[in-house]
mmCIF file of C-alpha atoms in Angstrom:
data_model
loop_
_atom_site.group_PDB
_atom_site.id
_atom_site.type_symbol
_atom_site.label_atom_id
_atom_site.label_comp_id
_atom_site.label_asym_id
_atom_site.label_seq_id
_atom_site.Cartn_x
_atom_site.Cartn_y
_atom_site.Cartn_z
ATOM 1 C CA MET A 1 3.173 -7.019 13.875
ATOM 2 C CA PRO A 2 6.759 -8.030 14.638
ATOM 3 C CA TRP A 3 5.784 -10.333 17.491
ATOM 4 C CA ASP A 4 3.427 -12.266 15.167
ATOM 5 C CA ILE A 5 6.198 -13.332 12.775
ATOM 6 C CA GLY A 6 6.715 -16.588 14.651
ATOM 7 C CA ARG A 7 3.068 -17.492 14.039
ATOM 8 C CA LEU A 8 3.259 -17.053 10.263
ATOM 9 C CA THR A 9 3.842 -19.883 7.861
ATOM 10 C CA PRO A 10 6.778 -19.469 5.467
ATOM 11 C CA GLY A 11 4.277 -18.875 2.641
ATOM 12 C CA GLU A 12 2.504 -16.114 4.549
ATOM 13 C CA LEU A 13 5.821 -14.492 5.388
ATOM 14 C CA VAL A 14 6.894 -14.581 1.735
ATOM 15 C CA ALA A 15 3.562 -13.029 0.693
ATOM 16 C CA ILE A 16 3.992 -10.204 3.194
ATOM 17 C CA VAL A 17 7.579 -9.516 2.110
ATOM 18 C CA GLN A 18 6.587 -9.503 -1.575
ATOM 19 C CA ALA A 19 3.694 -7.121 -0.908
ATOM 20 C CA ARG A 20 5.979 -4.722 0.983
ATOM 21 C CA MET A 21 8.558 -4.853 -1.819
ATOM 22 C CA GLU A 22 5.895 -4.082 -4.430
ATOM 23 C CA GLN A 23 4.572 -1.228 -2.299
ATOM 24 C CA GLY A 24 8.089 0.206 -2.004
ATOM 25 C CA ALA A 25 8.622 -0.065 -5.754
ATOM 26 C CA ARG A 26 5.346 1.736 -6.418
ATOM 27 C CA GLU A 27 6.284 4.501 -3.990
ATOM 28 C CA ARG A 28 9.638 4.982 -5.756
ATOM 29 C CA VAL A 29 7.891 5.263 -9.136
ATOM 30 C CA GLU A 30 5.446 7.817 -7.701
ATOM 31 C CA LEU A 31 8.352 9.811 -6.238
ATOM 32 C CA ALA A 32 10.244 9.749 -9.547
ATOM 33 C CA TRP A 33 7.118 10.894 -11.408
ATOM 34 C CA ALA A 34 6.500 13.739 -8.957
ATOM 35 C CA THR A 35 10.154 14.824 -9.134
ATOM 36 C CA ALA A 36 10.061 14.899 -12.940
ATOM 37 C CA ALA A 37 6.739 16.756 -12.975
ATOM 38 C CA LEU A 38 7.971 19.367 -10.493
ATOM 39 C CA SER A 39 11.226 19.844 -12.391
ATOM 40 C CA ARG A 40 9.193 20.950 -15.433
ATOM 41 C CA GLN A 41 7.200 23.539 -13.473
ATOM 42 C CA LYS A 42 8.014 27.196 -14.100
ATOM 43 C CA LYS A 43 6.606 28.098 -10.695
ATOM 44 C CA LEU A 44 6.514 25.565 -7.895
ATOM 45 C CA PRO A 45 3.345 25.166 -5.856
ATOM 46 C CA ARG A 46 3.503 26.134 -2.203
ATOM 47 C CA LEU A 47 5.008 23.441 -0.013
ATOM 48 C CA GLU A 48 1.937 23.453 2.248
ATOM 49 C CA LYS A 49 -0.207 22.505 -0.732
ATOM 50 C CA LEU A 50 2.104 19.625 -1.632
ATOM 51 C CA LEU A 51 2.171 18.316 1.935
ATOM 52 C CA LYS A 52 -1.604 18.323 2.444
ATOM 53 C CA PRO A 53 -2.945 14.861 3.203
ATOM 54 C CA GLU A 54 -5.037 13.252 0.500
ATOM 55 C CA THR A 55 -8.711 14.043 0.769
ATOM 56 C CA ARG A 56 -9.747 10.988 -1.228
ATOM 57 C CA LYS A 57 -12.082 8.814 0.784
ATOM 58 C CA ARG A 58 -11.253 5.145 1.036
ATOM 59 C CA THR A 59 -14.044 2.752 0.326
ATOM 60 C CA LEU A 60 -14.622 0.201 3.027
ATOM 61 C CA ARG A 61 -14.463 -3.417 1.986
ATOM 62 C CA ASP A 62 -17.071 -5.935 2.883
ATOM 63 C CA PRO A 63 -15.646 -7.935 5.819
ATOM 64 C CA GLU A 64 -16.996 -11.223 4.416
ATOM 65 C CA GLU A 65 -15.339 -10.575 1.053
ATOM 66 C CA ALA A 66 -12.049 -9.740 2.764
ATOM 67 C CA ARG A 67 -12.229 -12.962 4.800
ATOM 68 C CA ARG A 68 -12.913 -15.020 1.639
ATOM 69 C CA GLU A 69 -9.925 -13.424 -0.104
ATOM 70 C CA PHE A 70 -7.769 -14.104 2.943
ATOM 71 C CA GLU A 71 -8.820 -17.748 3.069
ATOM 72 C CA GLU A 72 -8.155 -18.147 -0.674
ATOM 73 C CA LEU A 73 -4.718 -16.632 -0.257
ATOM 74 C CA LYS A 74 -3.956 -18.917 2.673
ATOM 75 C CA GLU A 75 -5.065 -21.922 0.628
ATOM 76 C CA ARG A 76 -2.913 -20.933 -2.352
ATOM 77 C CA LEU A 77 0.109 -20.404 -0.121
ATOM 78 C CA GLY A 78 -0.341 -23.732 1.583
ATOM 79 C CA GLY A 79 -1.621 -22.385 4.909
#
């Protein structure tokens, strides 16, 4: 959250910025792929079908595993 930025170490802040940049790059690749795929369609699907939210279920992570990964990341970043 924006008000938590002052509590982050420089390493944590860099990790967050890098993750957001990678996420943005992935989204641009997905958009380019979808644009190219749709441009090859003879008949476009209905817009409602394209705008439907994903029905894929997310798997929940084990909280202990997530905490271990977080602690490892903090250690690697010097936190």
